[in-house]
mmCIF file of C-alpha atoms and ligand atoms in Angstrom:
data_model
loop_
_atom_site.group_PDB
_atom_site.id
_atom_site.type_symbol
_atom_site.label_atom_id
_atom_site.label_comp_id
_atom_site.label_asym_id
_atom_site.label_seq_id
_atom_site.Cartn_x
_atom_site.Cartn_y
_atom_site.Cartn_z
ATOM 1 C CA MET X 1463 87.337 160.582 90.014
ATOM 2 C CA LYS X 1464 84.241 158.579 89.024
ATOM 3 C CA ALA X 1465 82.488 156.159 91.480
ATOM 4 C CA VAL X 1466 79.425 154.353 92.138
ATOM 5 C CA GLY X 1467 77.685 154.837 95.416
ATOM 6 C CA VAL X 1468 74.442 155.182 97.523
ATOM 7 C CA PHE X 1469 73.330 158.190 99.639
ATOM 8 C CA PRO X 1470 71.042 155.950 102.295
ATOM 9 C CA ALA X 1471 69.817 159.150 103.987
ATOM 10 C CA ARG X 1472 68.131 160.191 100.839
ATOM 11 C CA LYS X 1473 67.530 156.747 99.403
ATOM 12 C CA GLU X 1474 69.608 157.496 96.197
ATOM 13 C CA LEU X 1475 72.042 155.717 93.963
ATOM 14 C CA GLY X 1476 74.134 157.512 91.671
ATOM 15 C CA MET X 1477 77.380 158.115 90.054
ATOM 16 C CA LEU X 1478 79.497 160.697 92.084
ATOM 17 C CA ALA X 1479 82.649 162.630 92.090
ATOM 18 C CA HIS X 1480 84.854 161.258 95.019
ATOM 19 C CA PRO X 1481 88.019 162.226 95.948
ATOM 20 C CA ALA X 1482 90.960 160.507 94.405
ATOM 21 C CA PRO X 1483 92.841 158.716 97.270
ATOM 22 C CA THR X 1484 96.707 158.869 98.284
ATOM 23 C CA CYS X 1485 99.098 156.699 100.184
ATOM 24 C CA ILE X 1486 99.212 158.043 103.631
ATOM 25 C CA ALA X 1487 101.171 155.262 105.334
ATOM 26 C CA PRO X 1488 104.173 153.447 104.556
ATOM 27 C CA ASP X 1489 102.496 149.960 104.308
ATOM 28 C CA GLN X 1490 99.855 151.251 101.870
ATOM 29 C CA VAL X 1491 99.506 150.524 98.246
ATOM 30 C CA ARG X 1492 97.730 152.410 95.476
ATOM 31 C CA ILE X 1493 95.643 150.515 92.931
ATOM 32 C CA ARG X 1494 94.114 151.305 89.509
ATOM 33 C CA THR X 1495 90.854 149.347 89.557
ATOM 34 C CA ILE X 1496 90.503 146.842 86.427
ATOM 35 C CA GLU X 1497 87.062 145.178 87.306
ATOM 36 C CA VAL X 1498 84.539 145.154 90.176
ATOM 37 C CA GLY X 1499 81.885 142.366 90.443
ATOM 38 C CA ILE X 1500 78.423 142.812 91.396
ATOM 39 C CA CYS X 1501 76.649 140.675 93.888
ATOM 40 C CA GLY X 1502 73.406 140.318 95.858
ATOM 41 C CA THR X 1503 74.941 142.130 98.779
ATOM 42 C CA ASP X 1504 75.319 145.363 96.717
ATOM 43 C CA ARG X 1505 71.733 145.154 95.078
ATOM 44 C CA GLU X 1506 70.471 144.952 98.864
ATOM 45 C CA ILE X 1507 72.519 147.920 99.872
ATOM 46 C CA CYS X 1508 70.852 149.718 96.709
ATOM 47 C CA LEU X 1509 67.295 148.870 98.243
ATOM 48 C CA PHE X 1510 68.783 150.406 101.484
ATOM 49 C CA GLU X 1511 68.249 147.198 103.291
ATOM 50 C CA TYR X 1512 71.874 146.944 104.170
ATOM 51 C CA GLY X 1513 75.108 149.259 104.091
ATOM 52 C CA THR X 1514 76.583 152.001 106.172
ATOM 53 C CA PRO X 1515 78.544 154.964 104.764
ATOM 54 C CA PRO X 1516 81.608 155.836 106.495
ATOM 55 C CA GLY X 1517 81.095 158.024 109.824
ATOM 56 C CA ASP X 1518 82.247 161.219 108.301
ATOM 57 C CA ALA X 1519 80.338 160.675 104.756
ATOM 58 C CA ASP X 1520 76.853 160.846 103.617
ATOM 59 C CA TYR X 1521 77.525 158.221 100.916
ATOM 60 C CA LEU X 1522 79.041 154.808 100.516
ATOM 61 C CA VAL X 1523 81.062 153.903 97.297
ATOM 62 C CA LEU X 1524 80.026 150.495 96.398
ATOM 63 C CA GLY X 1525 82.067 147.355 95.326
ATOM 64 C CA HIS X 1526 83.857 144.557 97.424
ATOM 65 C CA GLU X 1527 84.679 142.326 94.596
ATOM 66 C CA ALA X 1528 87.612 143.842 92.670
ATOM 67 C CA VAL X 1529 90.818 143.241 90.982
ATOM 68 C CA GLY X 1530 93.391 146.085 90.075
ATOM 69 C CA GLU X 1531 96.864 147.011 89.085
ATOM 70 C CA VAL X 1532 99.253 148.391 91.485
ATOM 71 C CA ILE X 1533 100.488 151.703 90.630
ATOM 72 C CA GLU X 1534 102.440 153.021 93.893
ATOM 73 C CA VAL X 1535 103.902 151.112 96.782
ATOM 74 C CA GLY X 1536 104.677 152.896 100.197
ATOM 75 C CA PRO X 1537 108.292 152.678 101.368
ATOM 76 C CA ALA X 1538 107.469 149.729 103.722
ATOM 77 C CA VAL X 1539 105.601 147.627 101.252
ATOM 78 C CA THR X 1540 107.733 144.250 100.390
ATOM 79 C CA SER X 1541 105.370 142.069 98.656
ATOM 80 C CA PHE X 1542 104.064 144.025 95.707
ATOM 81 C CA LYS X 1543 105.618 146.353 92.914
ATOM 82 C CA HIS X 1544 104.253 148.474 90.249
ATOM 83 C CA GLY X 1545 102.479 146.546 87.644
ATOM 84 C CA ASP X 1546 101.313 143.522 89.834
ATOM 85 C CA PHE X 1547 97.743 142.513 89.922
ATOM 86 C CA VAL X 1548 95.936 142.311 93.157
ATOM 87 C CA VAL X 1549 92.715 141.513 94.811
ATOM 88 C CA PRO X 1550 91.566 143.133 97.883
ATOM 89 C CA SER X 1551 89.803 141.440 100.867
ATOM 90 C CA VAL X 1552 86.478 142.968 102.402
ATOM 91 C CA ARG X 1553 86.707 143.053 105.927
ATOM 92 C CA ARG X 1554 88.676 145.259 108.366
ATOM 93 C CA PRO X 1555 89.229 144.566 112.196
ATOM 94 C CA CYS X 1556 87.349 146.336 114.845
ATOM 95 C CA PRO X 1557 89.492 148.673 117.027
ATOM 96 C CA HIS X 1558 88.868 146.907 120.436
ATOM 97 C CA ASP X 1559 91.881 145.259 122.256
ATOM 98 C CA THR X 1560 89.738 142.849 123.785
ATOM 99 C CA CYS X 1561 88.784 141.338 120.297
ATOM 100 C CA GLY X 1562 91.046 138.270 119.918
ATOM 101 C CA PRO X 1563 90.248 137.416 116.305
ATOM 102 C CA CYS X 1564 90.661 141.002 115.019
ATOM 103 C CA ARG X 1565 93.701 141.218 116.918
ATOM 104 C CA ALA X 1566 95.044 137.814 115.446
ATOM 105 C CA ASP X 1567 93.922 138.919 111.535
ATOM 106 C CA ARG X 1568 90.703 136.968 111.903
ATOM 107 C CA GLN X 1569 88.138 139.830 111.600
ATOM 108 C CA ASP X 1570 86.065 137.185 109.839
ATOM 109 C CA PHE X 1571 85.181 136.011 113.202
ATOM 110 C CA CYS X 1572 85.046 139.429 115.009
ATOM 111 C CA PHE X 1573 83.562 139.227 118.199
ATOM 112 C CA THR X 1574 82.435 143.152 118.789
ATOM 113 C CA GLY X 1575 80.458 143.497 115.579
ATOM 114 C CA ASP X 1576 82.452 146.811 115.196
ATOM 115 C CA PHE X 1577 84.370 145.633 112.209
ATOM 116 C CA THR X 1578 84.010 147.323 108.967
ATOM 117 C CA GLU X 1579 83.744 146.195 105.468
ATOM 118 C CA ARG X 1580 84.852 147.922 102.192
ATOM 119 C CA GLY X 1581 82.017 148.748 100.096
ATOM 120 C CA ILE X 1582 79.392 147.535 102.620
ATOM 121 C CA LYS X 1583 80.017 148.806 106.075
ATOM 122 C CA MET X 1584 81.579 152.156 107.147
ATOM 123 C CA THR X 1585 84.487 151.926 104.683
ATOM 124 C CA HIS X 1586 84.047 153.109 100.866
ATOM 125 C CA GLY X 1587 84.161 150.301 98.311
ATOM 126 C CA PHE X 1588 86.111 149.746 95.015
ATOM 127 C CA MET X 1589 83.634 150.988 92.293
ATOM 128 C CA THR X 1590 85.909 153.829 91.468
ATOM 129 C CA GLU X 1591 89.031 154.352 89.538
ATOM 130 C CA TYR X 1592 91.662 154.260 92.255
ATOM 131 C CA PHE X 1593 91.757 153.022 95.801
ATOM 132 C CA VAL X 1594 94.466 152.627 98.556
ATOM 133 C CA GLU X 1595 94.825 149.694 100.638
ATOM 134 C CA GLU X 1596 97.280 148.241 103.174
ATOM 135 C CA GLU X 1597 99.623 145.534 102.039
ATOM 136 C CA LYS X 1598 98.252 143.138 104.246
ATOM 137 C CA HIS X 1599 94.591 143.158 102.839
ATOM 138 C CA LEU X 1600 95.732 142.479 99.307
ATOM 139 C CA TYR X 1601 96.580 139.275 97.334
ATOM 140 C CA ALA X 1602 98.674 138.832 94.490
ATOM 141 C CA ILE X 1603 97.169 137.590 91.417
ATOM 142 C CA PRO X 1604 99.165 135.261 88.863
ATOM 143 C CA ARG X 1605 99.000 137.120 85.393
ATOM 144 C CA GLU X 1606 97.268 134.296 83.770
ATOM 145 C CA LEU X 1607 94.353 134.415 85.985
ATOM 146 C CA LYS X 1608 93.815 138.385 85.683
ATOM 147 C CA ASP X 1609 90.731 137.738 83.610
ATOM 148 C CA VAL X 1610 88.921 135.795 86.167
ATOM 149 C CA ALA X 1611 90.553 137.399 89.299
ATOM 150 C CA VAL X 1612 87.193 139.407 90.129
ATOM 151 C CA LEU X 1613 85.904 135.842 91.192
ATOM 152 C CA VAL X 1614 88.341 135.320 93.967
ATOM 153 C CA GLU X 1615 86.223 137.295 96.404
ATOM 154 C CA PRO X 1616 83.160 135.330 95.912
ATOM 155 C CA LEU X 1617 85.020 132.210 95.765
ATOM 156 C CA SER X 1618 86.965 133.062 99.068
ATOM 157 C CA VAL X 1619 83.200 132.858 100.753
ATOM 158 C CA ALA X 1620 82.959 129.163 99.170
ATOM 159 C CA GLU X 1621 86.516 128.492 100.420
ATOM 160 C CA LYS X 1622 85.953 129.550 104.060
ATOM 161 C CA ALA X 1623 82.628 127.424 103.954
ATOM 162 C CA LEU X 1624 84.956 124.443 102.976
ATOM 163 C CA THR X 1625 87.112 124.762 105.545
ATOM 164 C CA GLN X 1626 84.362 125.060 108.240
ATOM 165 C CA ILE X 1627 82.916 121.888 106.676
ATOM 166 C CA TRP X 1628 86.395 120.124 107.003
ATOM 167 C CA GLN X 1629 86.598 121.486 110.724
ATOM 168 C CA VAL X 1630 83.069 120.310 111.701
ATOM 169 C CA GLN X 1631 83.377 116.715 110.131
ATOM 170 C CA SER X 1632 86.879 116.317 111.932
ATOM 171 C CA ARG X 1633 84.519 115.256 114.893
ATOM 172 C CA LEU X 1634 84.079 111.749 112.893
ATOM 173 C CA PRO X 1635 86.128 109.574 111.069
ATOM 174 C CA TRP X 1636 84.806 111.164 107.544
ATOM 175 C CA ALA X 1637 87.442 110.703 105.660
ATOM 176 C CA ASN X 1638 87.886 107.106 103.809
ATOM 177 C CA GLY X 1639 91.752 107.495 103.219
ATOM 178 C CA SER X 1640 91.650 109.122 99.759
ATOM 179 C CA PRO X 1641 93.534 112.208 99.111
ATOM 180 C CA GLU X 1642 90.241 113.947 97.865
ATOM 181 C CA ARG X 1643 88.274 114.685 101.203
ATOM 182 C CA GLY X 1644 84.807 114.574 99.545
ATOM 183 C CA SER X 1645 85.598 111.265 97.790
ATOM 184 C CA GLY X 1646 82.504 108.687 98.130
ATOM 185 C CA ARG X 1647 80.405 111.380 99.538
ATOM 186 C CA THR X 1648 77.546 113.387 98.121
ATOM 187 C CA ALA X 1649 77.314 117.013 98.112
ATOM 188 C CA VAL X 1650 74.240 119.385 97.306
ATOM 189 C CA VAL X 1651 74.448 122.876 96.347
ATOM 190 C CA LEU X 1652 71.598 125.087 96.945
ATOM 191 C CA GLY X 1653 71.333 127.858 94.136
ATOM 192 C CA ALA X 1654 73.161 128.270 90.784
ATOM 193 C CA GLY X 1655 74.426 131.746 91.562
ATOM 194 C CA PRO X 1656 78.438 132.743 91.550
ATOM 195 C CA ILE X 1657 78.807 131.461 95.025
ATOM 196 C CA GLY X 1658 76.645 128.351 94.221
ATOM 197 C CA ILE X 1659 78.675 127.526 90.937
ATOM 198 C CA LEU X 1660 81.936 128.197 92.526
ATOM 199 C CA GLY X 1661 81.331 126.157 95.359
ATOM 200 C CA ALA X 1662 79.922 123.297 93.090
ATOM 201 C CA MET X 1663 83.700 123.645 91.357
ATOM 202 C CA ALA X 1664 85.346 123.590 94.487
ATOM 203 C CA LEU X 1665 83.432 120.439 95.871
ATOM 204 C CA ILE X 1666 83.773 118.524 92.462
ATOM 205 C CA VAL X 1667 87.745 119.315 92.831
ATOM 206 C CA ASN X 1668 87.479 117.763 96.297
ATOM 207 C CA GLY X 1669 85.828 114.646 94.982
ATOM 208 C CA PHE X 1670 82.454 115.098 95.986
ATOM 209 C CA LYS X 1671 79.538 113.657 93.772
ATOM 210 C CA THR X 1672 77.807 117.046 93.494
ATOM 211 C CA TYR X 1673 74.277 117.964 92.796
ATOM 212 C CA VAL X 1674 73.048 121.669 92.278
ATOM 213 C CA TYR X 1675 69.475 121.986 93.257
ATOM 214 C CA SER X 1676 67.944 125.520 92.089
ATOM 215 C CA ARG X 1677 64.625 127.025 90.928
ATOM 216 C CA SER X 1678 64.962 127.920 87.311
ATOM 217 C CA ALA X 1679 63.445 125.404 84.960
ATOM 218 C CA GLU X 1680 65.727 123.536 82.431
ATOM 219 C CA PRO X 1681 67.035 124.268 79.993
ATOM 220 C CA ASN X 1682 68.849 127.425 80.815
ATOM 221 C CA PRO X 1683 72.586 128.583 80.866
ATOM 222 C CA LYS X 1684 73.493 127.978 84.374
ATOM 223 C CA ALA X 1685 72.106 124.371 84.138
ATOM 224 C CA ASP X 1686 74.126 123.618 81.102
ATOM 225 C CA LEU X 1687 77.345 125.285 82.989
ATOM 226 C CA VAL X 1688 76.544 123.043 85.971
ATOM 227 C CA ASN X 1689 76.254 119.913 83.800
ATOM 228 C CA SER X 1690 79.294 120.782 81.871
ATOM 229 C CA ILE X 1691 81.580 120.756 84.905
ATOM 230 C CA GLY X 1692 80.298 117.249 85.880
ATOM 231 C CA ALA X 1693 77.811 118.226 88.519
ATOM 232 C CA LYS X 1694 74.060 117.550 87.951
ATOM 233 C CA TYR X 1695 71.578 120.152 87.820
ATOM 234 C CA VAL X 1696 68.204 119.616 89.092
ATOM 235 C CA SER X 1697 65.276 122.063 89.025
ATOM 236 C CA ALA X 1698 63.272 122.694 92.220
ATOM 237 C CA LEU X 1699 60.264 123.581 90.146
ATOM 238 C CA SER X 1700 60.172 120.024 88.321
ATOM 239 C CA VAL X 1701 61.571 117.701 91.170
ATOM 240 C CA PRO X 1702 60.122 118.356 94.517
ATOM 241 C CA VAL X 1703 62.413 117.894 97.636
ATOM 242 C CA GLN X 1704 61.411 114.395 98.285
ATOM 243 C CA GLN X 1705 61.688 113.107 94.985
ATOM 244 C CA PHE X 1706 65.270 114.644 94.778
ATOM 245 C CA ALA X 1707 66.045 112.861 98.036
ATOM 246 C CA GLU X 1708 65.353 109.598 96.260
ATOM 247 C CA MET X 1709 67.355 110.636 93.361
ATOM 248 C CA VAL X 1710 70.346 111.502 95.219
ATOM 249 C CA GLY X 1711 70.750 108.945 97.878
ATOM 250 C CA THR X 1712 72.450 109.901 101.182
ATOM 251 C CA VAL X 1713 73.271 113.707 101.260
ATOM 252 C CA ASP X 1714 76.544 114.132 103.369
ATOM 253 C CA LEU X 1715 76.692 117.795 102.898
ATOM 254 C CA VAL X 1716 74.353 120.610 101.662
ATOM 255 C CA TYR X 1717 76.108 123.966 100.909
ATOM 256 C CA GLU X 1718 73.339 126.842 100.671
ATOM 257 C CA ALA X 1719 73.978 129.684 98.713
ATOM 258 C CA LEU X 1720 70.563 130.837 97.741
ATOM 259 C CA GLY X 1721 69.474 133.001 100.632
ATOM 260 C CA VAL X 1722 66.021 131.517 100.500
ATOM 261 C CA ALA X 1723 64.843 130.146 103.934
ATOM 262 C CA SER X 1724 61.644 128.173 102.533
ATOM 263 C CA ILE X 1725 63.623 125.943 100.264
ATOM 264 C CA THR X 1726 66.445 125.745 102.630
ATOM 265 C CA PHE X 1727 64.520 124.293 105.404
ATOM 266 C CA GLU X 1728 62.935 121.841 103.172
ATOM 267 C CA VAL X 1729 66.347 120.551 102.316
ATOM 268 C CA VAL X 1730 67.176 120.401 105.815
ATOM 269 C CA LYS X 1731 64.952 117.509 106.096
ATOM 270 C CA ILE X 1732 66.894 115.356 103.527
ATOM 271 C CA LEU X 1733 70.572 115.667 105.099
ATOM 272 C CA GLY X 1734 71.864 112.506 105.804
ATOM 273 C CA LEU X 1735 73.323 110.731 108.949
ATOM 274 C CA ASN X 1736 76.357 112.620 110.321
ATOM 275 C CA GLY X 1737 75.562 115.438 107.825
ATOM 276 C CA VAL X 1738 76.608 118.963 107.713
ATOM 277 C CA PHE X 1739 74.633 121.612 106.307
ATOM 278 C CA VAL X 1740 76.406 125.318 105.538
ATOM 279 C CA PHE X 1741 74.337 128.645 105.281
ATOM 280 C CA THR X 1742 76.281 131.126 103.216
ATOM 281 C CA GLY X 1743 73.153 133.167 101.953
ATOM 282 C CA ILE X 1744 71.714 136.439 103.735
ATOM 283 C CA PRO X 1745 68.107 136.355 103.040
ATOM 284 C CA PRO X 1746 66.504 139.959 103.776
ATOM 285 C CA HIS X 1747 64.075 140.104 106.635
ATOM 286 C CA LYS X 1748 60.776 138.730 105.906
ATOM 287 C CA PRO X 1749 57.906 137.385 107.783
ATOM 288 C CA ALA X 1750 58.378 134.144 109.783
ATOM 289 C CA ILE X 1751 57.377 130.803 107.726
ATOM 290 C CA PRO X 1752 56.261 127.371 109.448
ATOM 291 C CA VAL X 1753 59.189 124.978 110.010
ATOM 292 C CA ALA X 1754 58.810 121.534 111.188
ATOM 293 C CA ALA X 1755 60.706 122.107 114.158
ATOM 294 C CA ASP X 1756 60.155 119.210 116.337
ATOM 295 C CA SER X 1757 61.030 116.847 113.430
ATOM 296 C CA LEU X 1758 64.251 119.002 112.545
ATOM 297 C CA MET X 1759 65.312 118.901 116.065
ATOM 298 C CA ARG X 1760 64.614 114.932 116.503
ATOM 299 C CA ASP X 1761 66.753 114.558 113.258
ATOM 300 C CA MET X 1762 69.585 116.772 114.314
ATOM 301 C CA VAL X 1763 70.009 114.712 117.481
ATOM 302 C CA LEU X 1764 69.387 111.197 116.073
ATOM 303 C CA LYS X 1765 71.445 112.019 113.006
ATOM 304 C CA ASN X 1766 74.354 113.991 114.642
ATOM 305 C CA GLN X 1767 73.687 116.764 112.176
ATOM 306 C CA VAL X 1768 75.382 120.160 112.352
ATOM 307 C CA ILE X 1769 74.053 123.316 110.731
ATOM 308 C CA VAL X 1770 76.857 126.034 110.420
ATOM 309 C CA GLY X 1771 76.667 129.783 109.269
ATOM 310 C CA THR X 1772 79.639 131.118 107.583
ATOM 311 C CA VAL X 1773 80.367 134.654 106.490
ATOM 312 C CA ASN X 1774 83.451 136.652 104.839
ATOM 313 C CA ALA X 1775 86.950 135.006 104.642
ATOM 314 C CA ASP X 1776 90.288 134.944 105.943
ATOM 315 C CA ARG X 1777 93.767 134.844 104.640
ATOM 316 C CA PRO X 1778 93.909 130.945 103.800
ATOM 317 C CA ALA X 1779 90.507 131.352 102.239
ATOM 318 C CA PHE X 1780 91.698 133.835 99.722
ATOM 319 C CA GLU X 1781 94.810 131.873 99.296
ATOM 320 C CA ASN X 1782 92.865 128.851 98.424
ATOM 321 C CA ALA X 1783 90.753 130.751 96.188
ATOM 322 C CA ILE X 1784 93.474 132.071 94.071
ATOM 323 C CA ARG X 1785 94.950 128.337 93.991
ATOM 324 C CA ASP X 1786 91.440 126.859 93.223
ATOM 325 C CA LEU X 1787 90.652 129.312 90.367
ATOM 326 C CA GLY X 1788 94.027 128.141 88.646
ATOM 327 C CA ILE X 1789 92.881 124.666 88.803
ATOM 328 C CA PHE X 1790 89.291 125.501 87.764
ATOM 329 C CA LYS X 1791 90.844 127.363 84.627
ATOM 330 C CA LYS X 1792 92.958 124.193 83.535
ATOM 331 C CA ARG X 1793 90.092 121.888 84.155
ATOM 332 C CA TRP X 1794 87.114 123.815 82.729
ATOM 333 C CA PRO X 1795 88.656 127.006 80.941
ATOM 334 C CA LYS X 1796 85.446 127.702 79.247
ATOM 335 C CA ALA X 1797 82.823 126.995 82.131
ATOM 336 C CA LEU X 1798 85.095 129.344 84.337
ATOM 337 C CA ASP X 1799 85.046 132.086 81.728
ATOM 338 C CA SER X 1800 81.270 131.967 81.311
ATOM 339 C CA VAL X 1801 80.789 132.407 85.053
ATOM 340 C CA ILE X 1802 81.489 135.959 84.188
ATOM 341 C CA SER X 1803 78.286 136.587 82.283
ATOM 342 C CA GLY X 1804 78.864 140.243 81.182
ATOM 343 C CA ARG X 1805 81.257 142.997 81.277
ATOM 344 C CA PHE X 1806 79.773 146.702 81.494
ATOM 345 C CA PRO X 1807 80.984 150.297 81.668
ATOM 346 C CA MET X 1808 80.569 152.005 84.933
ATOM 347 C CA GLU X 1809 77.696 153.936 83.583
ATOM 348 C CA ALA X 1810 75.462 150.871 83.306
ATOM 349 C CA TYR X 1811 75.394 150.810 87.055
ATOM 350 C CA ARG X 1812 71.825 151.576 87.261
ATOM 351 C CA GLU X 1813 70.287 148.699 85.347
ATOM 352 C CA LEU X 1814 73.048 146.436 86.857
ATOM 353 C CA LEU X 1815 72.163 147.249 90.484
ATOM 354 C CA LEU X 1816 68.432 147.817 90.319
ATOM 355 C CA GLY X 1817 67.124 146.006 87.278
ATOM 356 C CA LYS X 1818 66.085 142.368 87.078
ATOM 357 C CA ALA X 1819 69.026 140.249 88.110
ATOM 358 C CA THR X 1820 70.022 138.265 85.012
ATOM 359 C CA GLY X 1821 73.166 136.321 84.087
ATOM 360 C CA ILE X 1822 75.763 134.878 86.681
ATOM 361 C CA LYS X 1823 78.547 137.315 87.765
ATOM 362 C CA ASN X 1824 78.119 140.671 86.053
ATOM 363 C CA VAL X 1825 81.279 143.062 86.319
ATOM 364 C CA ILE X 1826 82.042 146.471 85.958
ATOM 365 C CA SER X 1827 85.010 147.041 83.628
ATOM 366 C CA ILE X 1828 86.901 150.174 84.739
ATOM 367 C CA GLY X 1829 90.500 149.620 83.320
ATOM 368 C CA GLU X 1830 92.206 147.124 81.272
HETATM 369 C C1 BGC R 635 80.680 139.726 101.118
HETATM 370 C C2 BGC R 635 81.392 139.436 102.398
HETATM 371 C C3 BGC R 635 80.788 140.227 103.621
HETATM 372 C C4 BGC R 635 79.174 139.666 103.697
HETATM 373 C C5 BGC R 635 78.227 140.414 104.643
HETATM 374 C C6 BGC R 635 79.102 139.404 101.090
HETATM 375 O O1 BGC R 635 78.758 139.742 100.022
HETATM 376 O O2 BGC R 635 81.189 138.776 100.061
HETATM 377 O O3 BGC R 635 82.618 139.498 102.246
HETATM 378 O O4 BGC R 635 81.231 139.707 104.809
HETATM 379 O O5 BGC R 635 78.546 140.217 102.414
HETATM 380 O O6 BGC R 635 78.564 141.855 104.723
HETATM 381 ZN ZN1 ZN R 636 79.785 140.003 97.198
#
């Protein structure tokens, strides 16, 4: 069958013939791929900065954000049937008995580093016509969410970040009695890519007054989208960080989804008392930059601040992502649809993966 993959040893990206998978264990499910999202991680793998093929292969099939339709279930599968729509998760546990998180299905916190990730690290991905997956790594998608379900995986990253935030802030009486945990608080989202926009939606749903601080000058379609959901877009090009701080007031939370350290560490300076700053972006390795480390350390201590990094997602994060997509679709149907900026055939892979990054979330359509 057709697949898009990389040959890291030859530094090549191409369309390849990949063997069609079959179910070989009773708890496996065979899935027909419908859509696969493209993200910064895929683009980085195509620059050979990241990504590893399975041990026995010289290529890695790309794709870790997918939605598909179940076409076969093994005899032990109880939660899915033919015709169901599903989204797979990305990370698979390491093999070591001593890894508590992996043994408890919390491979997002793997201790050994020997986890694998579909389409990223040592396991083929979903940018192909069919794939096989264990039941426990799949999530059921309600029919009415099928068209936006390719956003579940990127949203799951934001959902895990939110859970980290609640856990960090449980150190203080942060909540003010409102059922919306962010009510009366101000959040800043750095970056207006899919992880930033989906994160902003989740923050608004949780009651935060939300600003999105990003590079592109206004007007631009991402700014329009952000403003249409009730957040406020501010361009870093026209409003420098200090001026932004005056505009926003106390910043209780910063959700970084930009992957650019220079801007990020400038914004750390404006985090408020008892604030939390969560990093989700994965910058490529670059030369060191100056950071006002003493001031930063002084502030972190005197203001009780926490910076926390988060990667990947667990089962509750996927479940929250599916629930929140349903909420977003009711509240902002047009804006949510426009997060998916383009649908392309598999043959367009080269421009999508190597060309200038355009739009918000571009998707490869493989089936209906
Ligand atoms: C994926 C995560 C993955 C991370 C690091 C991201 O693009 O969404 O699931 O853990 O890359 O490989
Ligand atoms: Zn991704």
